[in-house]
Structures are given as structure tokens and as C-alpha cells.
PDB file of C-alpha atoms in Angstrom:
ATOM      1  CA  UNK V   1     128.431 171.342  89.497  1.00 43.00           C
ATOM      2  CA  UNK V   2     130.792 174.043  90.777  1.00 44.00           C
ATOM      3  CA  UNK V   3     127.921 175.566  93.032  1.00 47.00           C
ATOM      4  CA  UNK V   4     126.836 172.187  94.745  1.00 47.00           C
ATOM      5  CA  UNK V   5     130.809 171.716  95.473  1.00 46.00           C
ATOM      6  CA  UNK V   6     131.053 175.012  97.190  1.00 47.00           C
ATOM      7  CA  UNK V   7     127.753 174.483  99.171  1.00 46.00           C
ATOM      8  CA  UNK V   8     129.251 171.321 100.687  1.00 46.00           C
ATOM      9  CA  UNK V   9     132.545 173.029 101.516  1.00 45.00           C
ATOM     10  CA  UNK V  10     130.275 175.614 103.112  1.00 47.00           C
ATOM     11  CA  UNK V  11     128.502 173.287 105.098  1.00 45.00           C
ATOM     12  CA  UNK V  12     131.527 171.174 106.165  1.00 48.00           C
ATOM     13  CA  UNK V  13     133.338 174.508 107.535  1.00 46.00           C
ATOM     14  CA  UNK V  14     130.086 175.538 109.417  1.00 46.00           C
ATOM     15  CA  UNK V  15     130.048 172.247 110.914  1.00 48.00           C
ATOM     16  CA  UNK V  16     133.575 172.025 111.706  1.00 49.00           C
ATOM     17  CA  UNK V  17     133.330 175.561 113.298  1.00 50.00           C
ATOM     18  CA  UNK V  18     130.535 174.603 115.425  1.00 58.00           C
ATOM     19  CA  UNK V  19     131.803 171.866 117.683  1.00 76.00           C
ATOM     20  CA  UNK V  20     129.745 170.650 120.696  1.00 85.00           C
ATOM     21  CA  UNK V  21     130.588 171.978 123.984  1.00 94.00           C
ATOM     22  CA  UNK V  22     129.659 170.986 127.524  1.00 97.00           C
ATOM     23  CA  UNK V  23     129.965 173.553 130.497  1.00 97.00           C
ATOM     24  CA  UNK V  24     130.697 172.626 134.137  1.00 97.00           C
ATOM     25  CA  UNK V  25     129.664 174.367 137.205  1.00 96.00           C
ATOM     26  CA  UNK V  26     129.817 173.422 140.863  1.00 95.00           C
ATOM     27  CA  UNK V  27     132.632 170.936 140.775  1.00 97.00           C
ATOM     28  CA  UNK V  28     133.649 169.508 144.252  1.00 97.00           C
ATOM     29  CA  UNK V  29     135.142 166.663 145.872  1.00 97.00           C
ATOM     30  CA  UNK V  30     133.855 165.296 149.136  1.00 96.00           C
ATOM     31  CA  UNK V  31     137.333 164.363 151.071  1.00 94.00           C
ATOM     32  CA  UNK V  32     137.650 160.612 151.958  1.00 93.00           C
ATOM     33  CA  UNK V  33     136.931 159.613 155.432  1.00 90.00           C
ATOM     34  CA  UNK V  34     140.151 159.141 157.547  1.00 89.00           C
ATOM     35  CA  UNK V  35     142.129 156.260 156.632  1.00 89.00           C
ATOM     36  CA  UNK V  36     140.164 155.759 153.135  1.00 92.00           C
ATOM     37  CA  UNK V  37     141.250 156.249 149.569  1.00 94.00           C
ATOM     38  CA  UNK V  38     137.809 156.658 148.219  1.00 96.00           C
ATOM     39  CA  UNK V  39     136.040 159.979 147.684  1.00 96.00           C
ATOM     40  CA  UNK V  40     133.005 160.977 145.760  1.00 96.00           C
ATOM     41  CA  UNK V  41     133.068 164.097 143.176  1.00 97.00           C
ATOM     42  CA  UNK V  42     130.125 165.940 141.992  1.00 97.00           C
ATOM     43  CA  UNK V  43     129.496 168.610 139.148  1.00 98.00           C
ATOM     44  CA  UNK V  44     126.621 170.104 137.049  1.00 98.00           C
ATOM     45  CA  UNK V  45     126.935 169.592 133.340  1.00 98.00           C
ATOM     46  CA  UNK V  46     125.217 171.373 130.516  1.00 98.00           C
ATOM     47  CA  UNK V  47     125.743 170.325 127.017  1.00 97.00           C
ATOM     48  CA  UNK V  48     124.707 172.716 124.003  1.00 96.00           C
ATOM     49  CA  UNK V  49     124.149 169.454 121.991  1.00 96.00           C
ATOM     50  CA  UNK V  50     123.175 166.088 123.076  1.00 97.00           C
ATOM     51  CA  UNK V  51     125.817 164.156 124.431  1.00 97.00           C
ATOM     52  CA  UNK V  52     127.030 161.792 126.739  1.00 97.00           C
ATOM     53  CA  UNK V  53     129.904 161.409 129.600  1.00 97.00           C
ATOM     54  CA  UNK V  54     131.823 158.361 128.681  1.00 97.00           C
ATOM     55  CA  UNK V  55     134.953 158.605 130.725  1.00 97.00           C
ATOM     56  CA  UNK V  56     136.662 160.245 133.572  1.00 97.00           C
ATOM     57  CA  UNK V  57     139.982 160.456 135.053  1.00 96.00           C
ATOM     58  CA  UNK V  58     142.035 162.237 137.620  1.00 97.00           C
ATOM     59  CA  UNK V  59     145.764 162.648 138.478  1.00 96.00           C
ATOM     60  CA  UNK V  60     146.788 160.447 141.428  1.00 96.00           C
ATOM     61  CA  UNK V  61     143.541 158.369 141.078  1.00 97.00           C
ATOM     62  CA  UNK V  62     143.608 154.857 140.328  1.00 96.00           C
ATOM     63  CA  UNK V  63     140.234 154.611 138.941  1.00 96.00           C
ATOM     64  CA  UNK V  64     137.422 157.287 138.549  1.00 97.00           C
ATOM     65  CA  UNK V  65     133.886 156.053 137.387  1.00 95.00           C
ATOM     66  CA  UNK V  66     130.224 156.953 137.449  1.00 96.00           C
ATOM     67  CA  UNK V  67     128.300 155.584 140.345  1.00 93.00           C
ATOM     68  CA  UNK V  68     124.524 155.900 141.158  1.00 91.00           C
ATOM     69  CA  UNK V  69     123.215 155.823 144.550  1.00 84.00           C
ATOM     70  CA  UNK V  70     119.746 154.426 144.982  1.00 79.00           C
ATOM     71  CA  UNK V  71     117.238 153.711 147.984  1.00 73.00           C
ATOM     72  CA  UNK V  72     114.812 150.949 147.074  1.00 77.00           C
ATOM     73  CA  UNK V  73     112.481 149.618 150.064  1.00 78.00           C
ATOM     74  CA  UNK V  74     114.684 151.125 152.624  1.00 78.00           C
ATOM     75  CA  UNK V  75     118.003 149.426 151.346  1.00 80.00           C
ATOM     76  CA  UNK V  76     120.593 151.769 149.894  1.00 77.00           C
ATOM     77  CA  UNK V  77     122.830 150.449 146.870  1.00 73.00           C
ATOM     78  CA  UNK V  78     125.337 151.918 144.745  1.00 81.00           C
ATOM     79  CA  UNK V  79     125.606 150.765 140.925  1.00 86.00           C
ATOM     80  CA  UNK V  80     128.251 151.437 138.271  1.00 88.00           C
ATOM     81  CA  UNK V  81     126.937 153.435 135.519  1.00 91.00           C
ATOM     82  CA  UNK V  82     128.591 153.262 131.917  1.00 93.00           C
ATOM     83  CA  UNK V  83     127.588 156.599 130.564  1.00 95.00           C
ATOM     84  CA  UNK V  84     125.733 159.722 131.486  1.00 97.00           C
ATOM     85  CA  UNK V  85     123.235 161.236 128.917  1.00 97.00           C
ATOM     86  CA  UNK V  86     123.467 164.946 128.614  1.00 98.00           C
ATOM     87  CA  UNK V  87     120.299 166.195 126.813  1.00 97.00           C
ATOM     88  CA  UNK V  88     120.779 169.517 124.682  1.00 97.00           C
ATOM     89  CA  UNK V  89     120.360 172.471 126.835  1.00 96.00           C
ATOM     90  CA  UNK V  90     119.491 170.895 130.007  1.00 97.00           C
ATOM     91  CA  UNK V  91     121.487 170.776 132.992  1.00 98.00           C
ATOM     92  CA  UNK V  92     122.448 167.434 134.480  1.00 97.00           C
ATOM     93  CA  UNK V  93     123.551 167.419 138.195  1.00 96.00           C
ATOM     94  CA  UNK V  94     125.672 165.068 139.918  1.00 96.00           C
ATOM     95  CA  UNK V  95     124.794 165.058 143.447  1.00 94.00           C
ATOM     96  CA  UNK V  96     125.182 163.522 146.734  1.00 92.00           C
ATOM     97  CA  UNK V  97     122.600 160.732 147.115  1.00 89.00           C
ATOM     98  CA  UNK V  98     122.325 160.265 143.406  1.00 91.00           C
ATOM     99  CA  UNK V  99     124.351 159.978 140.348  1.00 95.00           C
ATOM    100  CA  UNK V 100     128.251 160.870 141.250  1.00 96.00           C
ATOM    101  CA  UNK V 101     131.827 160.284 140.388  1.00 97.00           C
ATOM    102  CA  UNK V 102     133.713 157.830 142.385  1.00 96.00           C
ATOM    103  CA  UNK V 103     137.442 158.236 142.986  1.00 97.00           C
ATOM    104  CA  UNK V 104     138.925 155.182 143.921  1.00 96.00           C
ATOM    105  CA  UNK V 105     142.633 154.385 144.908  1.00 97.00           C
ATOM    106  CA  UNK V 106     143.711 157.918 145.871  1.00 97.00           C
ATOM    107  CA  UNK V 107     147.285 158.148 146.058  1.00 95.00           C
ATOM    108  CA  UNK V 108     147.682 160.919 148.289  1.00 92.00           C
ATOM    109  CA  UNK V 109     145.434 162.780 150.858  1.00 92.00           C
ATOM    110  CA  UNK V 110     143.155 165.504 149.412  1.00 94.00           C
ATOM    111  CA  UNK V 111     143.607 168.543 151.145  1.00 94.00           C
ATOM    112  CA  UNK V 112     140.521 170.869 152.255  1.00 95.00           C
ATOM    113  CA  UNK V 113     140.328 173.833 150.172  1.00 96.00           C
ATOM    114  CA  UNK V 114     142.630 172.579 147.321  1.00 97.00           C
ATOM    115  CA  UNK V 115     141.483 171.539 144.017  1.00 97.00           C
ATOM    116  CA  UNK V 116     141.689 168.369 142.106  1.00 98.00           C
ATOM    117  CA  UNK V 117     141.788 168.360 138.321  1.00 98.00           C
ATOM    118  CA  UNK V 118     139.125 165.894 137.069  1.00 98.00           C
ATOM    119  CA  UNK V 119     138.889 165.369 133.337  1.00 98.00           C
ATOM    120  CA  UNK V 120     135.574 164.472 131.757  1.00 98.00           C
ATOM    121  CA  UNK V 121     135.578 162.861 128.461  1.00 98.00           C
ATOM    122  CA  UNK V 122     132.482 163.005 126.081  1.00 97.00           C
ATOM    123  CA  UNK V 123     131.082 161.066 123.161  1.00 96.00           C
ATOM    124  CA  UNK V 124     131.154 164.391 120.970  1.00 96.00           C
ATOM    125  CA  UNK V 125     132.564 167.218 122.811  1.00 97.00           C
ATOM    126  CA  UNK V 126     136.138 167.837 123.590  1.00 96.00           C
ATOM    127  CA  UNK V 127     137.499 166.659 126.982  1.00 97.00           C
ATOM    128  CA  UNK V 128     136.737 169.192 129.563  1.00 97.00           C
ATOM    129  CA  UNK V 129     139.031 169.470 132.825  1.00 98.00           C
ATOM    130  CA  UNK V 130     137.393 170.756 135.814  1.00 98.00           C
ATOM    131  CA  UNK V 131     138.941 172.050 138.917  1.00 98.00           C
ATOM    132  CA  UNK V 132     136.880 170.400 141.702  1.00 98.00           C
ATOM    133  CA  UNK V 133     137.340 171.751 145.140  1.00 97.00           C
ATOM    134  CA  UNK V 134     138.013 169.670 148.061  1.00 97.00           C
ATOM    135  CA  UNK V 135     135.185 169.998 150.806  1.00 96.00           C
ATOM    136  CA  UNK V 136     135.263 168.350 154.216  1.00 95.00           C
ATOM    137  CA  UNK V 137     133.902 164.947 154.463  1.00 91.00           C
ATOM    138  CA  UNK V 138     130.541 165.852 155.899  1.00 88.00           C
ATOM    139  CA  UNK V 139     129.742 168.457 153.225  1.00 87.00           C
ATOM    140  CA  UNK V 140     126.337 168.252 151.713  1.00 82.00           C
ATOM    141  CA  UNK V 141     126.820 170.723 148.894  1.00 72.00           C
ATOM    142  CA  UNK V 142     129.214 173.718 147.802  1.00 70.00           C
TER     143      UNK V 142
END
């Protein structure tokens, strides 16, 4: 009985020591158009274990959420997305013209060249704060 208990404790400790992680690269924000309080943010995410991006927040931003831009039969649309699936070991890129983060009700102007901390919340991994560089409104990619 003692050997089983020690094995169970060892398994628990090994599991606890290996928490799921998500790495982020290329985080940036396309500055809002003049007079607007809405911007889009982009980032590439790689999870070491399957996970999901489930919530987003940023200081000075009234609402941050996932959106997906689509072009169907020549008509552009943008839809809310509840979660973003992150397959283990694969990079998922949020990019212009596709999946992105909408930042709405931005309280203060975003300064080109500055950074905006955006907190990404996952189903399993710890929350991750990315420093997204503010780029001009016409920026296409970093």
C-alpha cells in the first residue's frame, strides 16, 4: 500500500511541476483611425499542450474580444469568436484579414511606438501578458 501512495504522490508532483504554457511572439496593435476608439491587435501563440484562449483584457480598453474577418462571395464580415483553439505544438497566428483581437472603447490615444500590455487568459495555462507594440493605422505586419 505504501508503494502505491508514494507513486501517486510522485505522479501528482510531476503533473504539478509541468504546468501548461503558451508562448507569444509578434504582438502588435494597429493604431485606431483618427477619431476612432477601436483598434485591432495581433499575436502568434504556441501552446506546449492543447489549450484555448478564452478571455482578453487590456488597461484603458473597455472591451477586448476575439473577432474573425471573413470574405464570403465578395462580402466582408466580422464575427465574434468565443474561444481560440491552440493545438499542442502548433503556432496559431492572429493576423490582419483573419482572426484578431478587437480593442474597443479605448480610453486614451495609442501612441505609435509605445506598447500596450494585453493579458491573454487560457483554459489551462497561466495568464500571459504580452507587450503589443503600437504601429501605424496602415501597418500590415510587424
